[in-house]
mmCIF file of C-alpha atoms in Angstrom:
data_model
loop_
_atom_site.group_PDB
_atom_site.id
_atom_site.type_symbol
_atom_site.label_atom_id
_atom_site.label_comp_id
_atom_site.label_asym_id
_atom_site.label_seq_id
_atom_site.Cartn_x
_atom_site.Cartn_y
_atom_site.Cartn_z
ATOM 1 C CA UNK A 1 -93.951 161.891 372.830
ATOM 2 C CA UNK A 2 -91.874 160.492 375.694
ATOM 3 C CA UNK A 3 -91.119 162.489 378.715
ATOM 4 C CA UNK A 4 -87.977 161.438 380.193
ATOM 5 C CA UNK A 5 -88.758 162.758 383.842
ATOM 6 C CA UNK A 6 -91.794 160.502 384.034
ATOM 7 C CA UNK A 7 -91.953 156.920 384.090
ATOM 8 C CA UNK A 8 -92.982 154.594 381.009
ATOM 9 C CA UNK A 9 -95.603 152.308 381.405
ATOM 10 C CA UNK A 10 -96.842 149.369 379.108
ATOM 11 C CA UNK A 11 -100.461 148.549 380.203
ATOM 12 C CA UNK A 12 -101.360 145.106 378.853
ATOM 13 C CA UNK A 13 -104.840 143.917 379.283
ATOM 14 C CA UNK A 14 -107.450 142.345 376.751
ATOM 15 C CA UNK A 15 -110.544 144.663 378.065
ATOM 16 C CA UNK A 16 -110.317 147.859 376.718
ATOM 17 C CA UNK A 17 -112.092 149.652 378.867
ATOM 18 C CA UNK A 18 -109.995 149.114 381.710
ATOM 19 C CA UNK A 19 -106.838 149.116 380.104
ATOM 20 C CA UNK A 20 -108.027 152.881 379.186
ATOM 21 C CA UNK A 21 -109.352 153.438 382.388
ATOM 22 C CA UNK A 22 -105.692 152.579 384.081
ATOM 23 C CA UNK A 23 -103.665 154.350 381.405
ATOM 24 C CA UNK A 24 -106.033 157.230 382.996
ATOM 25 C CA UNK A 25 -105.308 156.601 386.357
ATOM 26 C CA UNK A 26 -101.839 156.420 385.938
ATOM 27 C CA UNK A 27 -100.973 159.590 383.652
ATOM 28 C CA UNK A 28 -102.984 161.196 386.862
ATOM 29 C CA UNK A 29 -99.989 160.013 388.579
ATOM 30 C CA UNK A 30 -97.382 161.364 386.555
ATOM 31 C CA UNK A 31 -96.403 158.660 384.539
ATOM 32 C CA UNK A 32 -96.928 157.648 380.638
ATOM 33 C CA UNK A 33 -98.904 154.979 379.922
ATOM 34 C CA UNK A 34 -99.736 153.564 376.668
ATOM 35 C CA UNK A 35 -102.089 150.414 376.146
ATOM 36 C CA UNK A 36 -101.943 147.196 374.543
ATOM 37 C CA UNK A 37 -104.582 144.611 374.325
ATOM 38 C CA UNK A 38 -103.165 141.642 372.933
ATOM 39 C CA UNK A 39 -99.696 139.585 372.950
ATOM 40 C CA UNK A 40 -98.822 140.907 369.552
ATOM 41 C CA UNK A 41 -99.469 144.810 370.226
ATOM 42 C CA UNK A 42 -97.815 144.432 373.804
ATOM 43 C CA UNK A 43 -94.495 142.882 371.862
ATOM 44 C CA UNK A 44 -94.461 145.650 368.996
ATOM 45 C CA UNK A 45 -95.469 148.718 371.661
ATOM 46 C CA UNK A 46 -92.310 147.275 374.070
ATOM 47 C CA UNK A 47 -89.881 146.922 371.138
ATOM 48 C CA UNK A 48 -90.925 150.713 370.110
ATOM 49 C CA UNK A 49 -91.299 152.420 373.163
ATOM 50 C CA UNK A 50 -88.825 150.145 375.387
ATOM 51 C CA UNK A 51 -90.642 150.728 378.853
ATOM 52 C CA UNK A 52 -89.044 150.138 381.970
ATOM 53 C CA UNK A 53 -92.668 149.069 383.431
ATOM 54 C CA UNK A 54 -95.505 146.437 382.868
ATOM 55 C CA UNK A 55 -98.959 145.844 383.936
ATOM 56 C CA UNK A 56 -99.890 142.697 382.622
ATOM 57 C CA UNK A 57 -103.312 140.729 382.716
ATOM 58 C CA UNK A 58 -102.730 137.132 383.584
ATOM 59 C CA UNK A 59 -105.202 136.351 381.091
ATOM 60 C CA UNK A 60 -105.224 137.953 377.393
ATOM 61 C CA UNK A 61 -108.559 136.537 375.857
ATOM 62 C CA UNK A 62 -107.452 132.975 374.854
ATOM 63 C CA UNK A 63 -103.934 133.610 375.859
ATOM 64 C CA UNK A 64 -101.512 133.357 378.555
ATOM 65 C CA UNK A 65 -100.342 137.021 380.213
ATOM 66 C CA UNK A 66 -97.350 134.594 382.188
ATOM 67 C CA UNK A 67 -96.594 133.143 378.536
ATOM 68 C CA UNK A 68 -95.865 136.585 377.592
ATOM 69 C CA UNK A 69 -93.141 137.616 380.280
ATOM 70 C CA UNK A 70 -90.401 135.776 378.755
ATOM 71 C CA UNK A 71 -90.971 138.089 375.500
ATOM 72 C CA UNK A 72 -90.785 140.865 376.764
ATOM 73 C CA UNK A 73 -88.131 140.650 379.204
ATOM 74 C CA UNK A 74 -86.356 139.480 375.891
ATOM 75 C CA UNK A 75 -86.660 143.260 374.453
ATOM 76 C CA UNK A 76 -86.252 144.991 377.872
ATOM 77 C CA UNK A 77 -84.238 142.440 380.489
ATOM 78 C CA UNK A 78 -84.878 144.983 383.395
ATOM 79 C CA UNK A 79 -89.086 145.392 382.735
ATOM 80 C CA UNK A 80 -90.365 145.324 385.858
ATOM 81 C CA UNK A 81 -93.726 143.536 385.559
ATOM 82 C CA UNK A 82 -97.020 143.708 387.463
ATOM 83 C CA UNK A 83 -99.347 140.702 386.807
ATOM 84 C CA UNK A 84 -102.892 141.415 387.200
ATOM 85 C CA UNK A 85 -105.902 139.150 387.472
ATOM 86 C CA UNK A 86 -109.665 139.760 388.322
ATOM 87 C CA UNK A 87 -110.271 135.816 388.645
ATOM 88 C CA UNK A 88 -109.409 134.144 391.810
ATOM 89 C CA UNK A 89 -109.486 130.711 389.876
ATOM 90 C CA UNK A 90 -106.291 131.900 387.547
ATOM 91 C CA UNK A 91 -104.064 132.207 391.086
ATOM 92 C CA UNK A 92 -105.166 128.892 392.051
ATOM 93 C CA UNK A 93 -104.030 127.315 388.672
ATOM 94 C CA UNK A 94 -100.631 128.890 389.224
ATOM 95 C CA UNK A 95 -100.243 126.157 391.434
#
């Protein structure tokens, strides 16, 4: 169920265990969070639950996190989105 007075967060990331582990961290923090751990998840949770926040791994498995923005801002044109990467090589290929 949504709570209006606290903020609605879309955590995107391809390892489980931390996408659960942040979804955690941030209901500690008085916010909703509700994972997603692939492109196709993250579109149908967004169109359902229309967040005004994303965290979003740069790197989904095989796929693209930055091919995803586009998307999503699509469904929600104000999203603001975090993108987060553990790999210092996937900043470097930003270019």
């Amino acid at each position: 169920m949504v709570d209006a007075d606290r903020p609605l967060i879309l955590v995107i990331d391809d390892d489980e265990a931390f996408c659960r582990t942040l979804c955690r961290s941030l209901e500690r923090h008085a916010m909703q969070a509700f994972p997603a751990h692939d492109a196709a998840q993250a579109i149908a949770a967004a169109t359902a639950e229309m967040p005004g926040r994303a965290v979003l791994d740069l790197r989904l498995g095989d796929d693209s996190g930055i091919q995803l923005i586009e998307p999503l801002l699509e469904i929600q044109p104000d999203l603001q989105i975090v993108v987060l990467s553990c790999r210092q090589k996937a900043f470097r290929d930003l270019g």
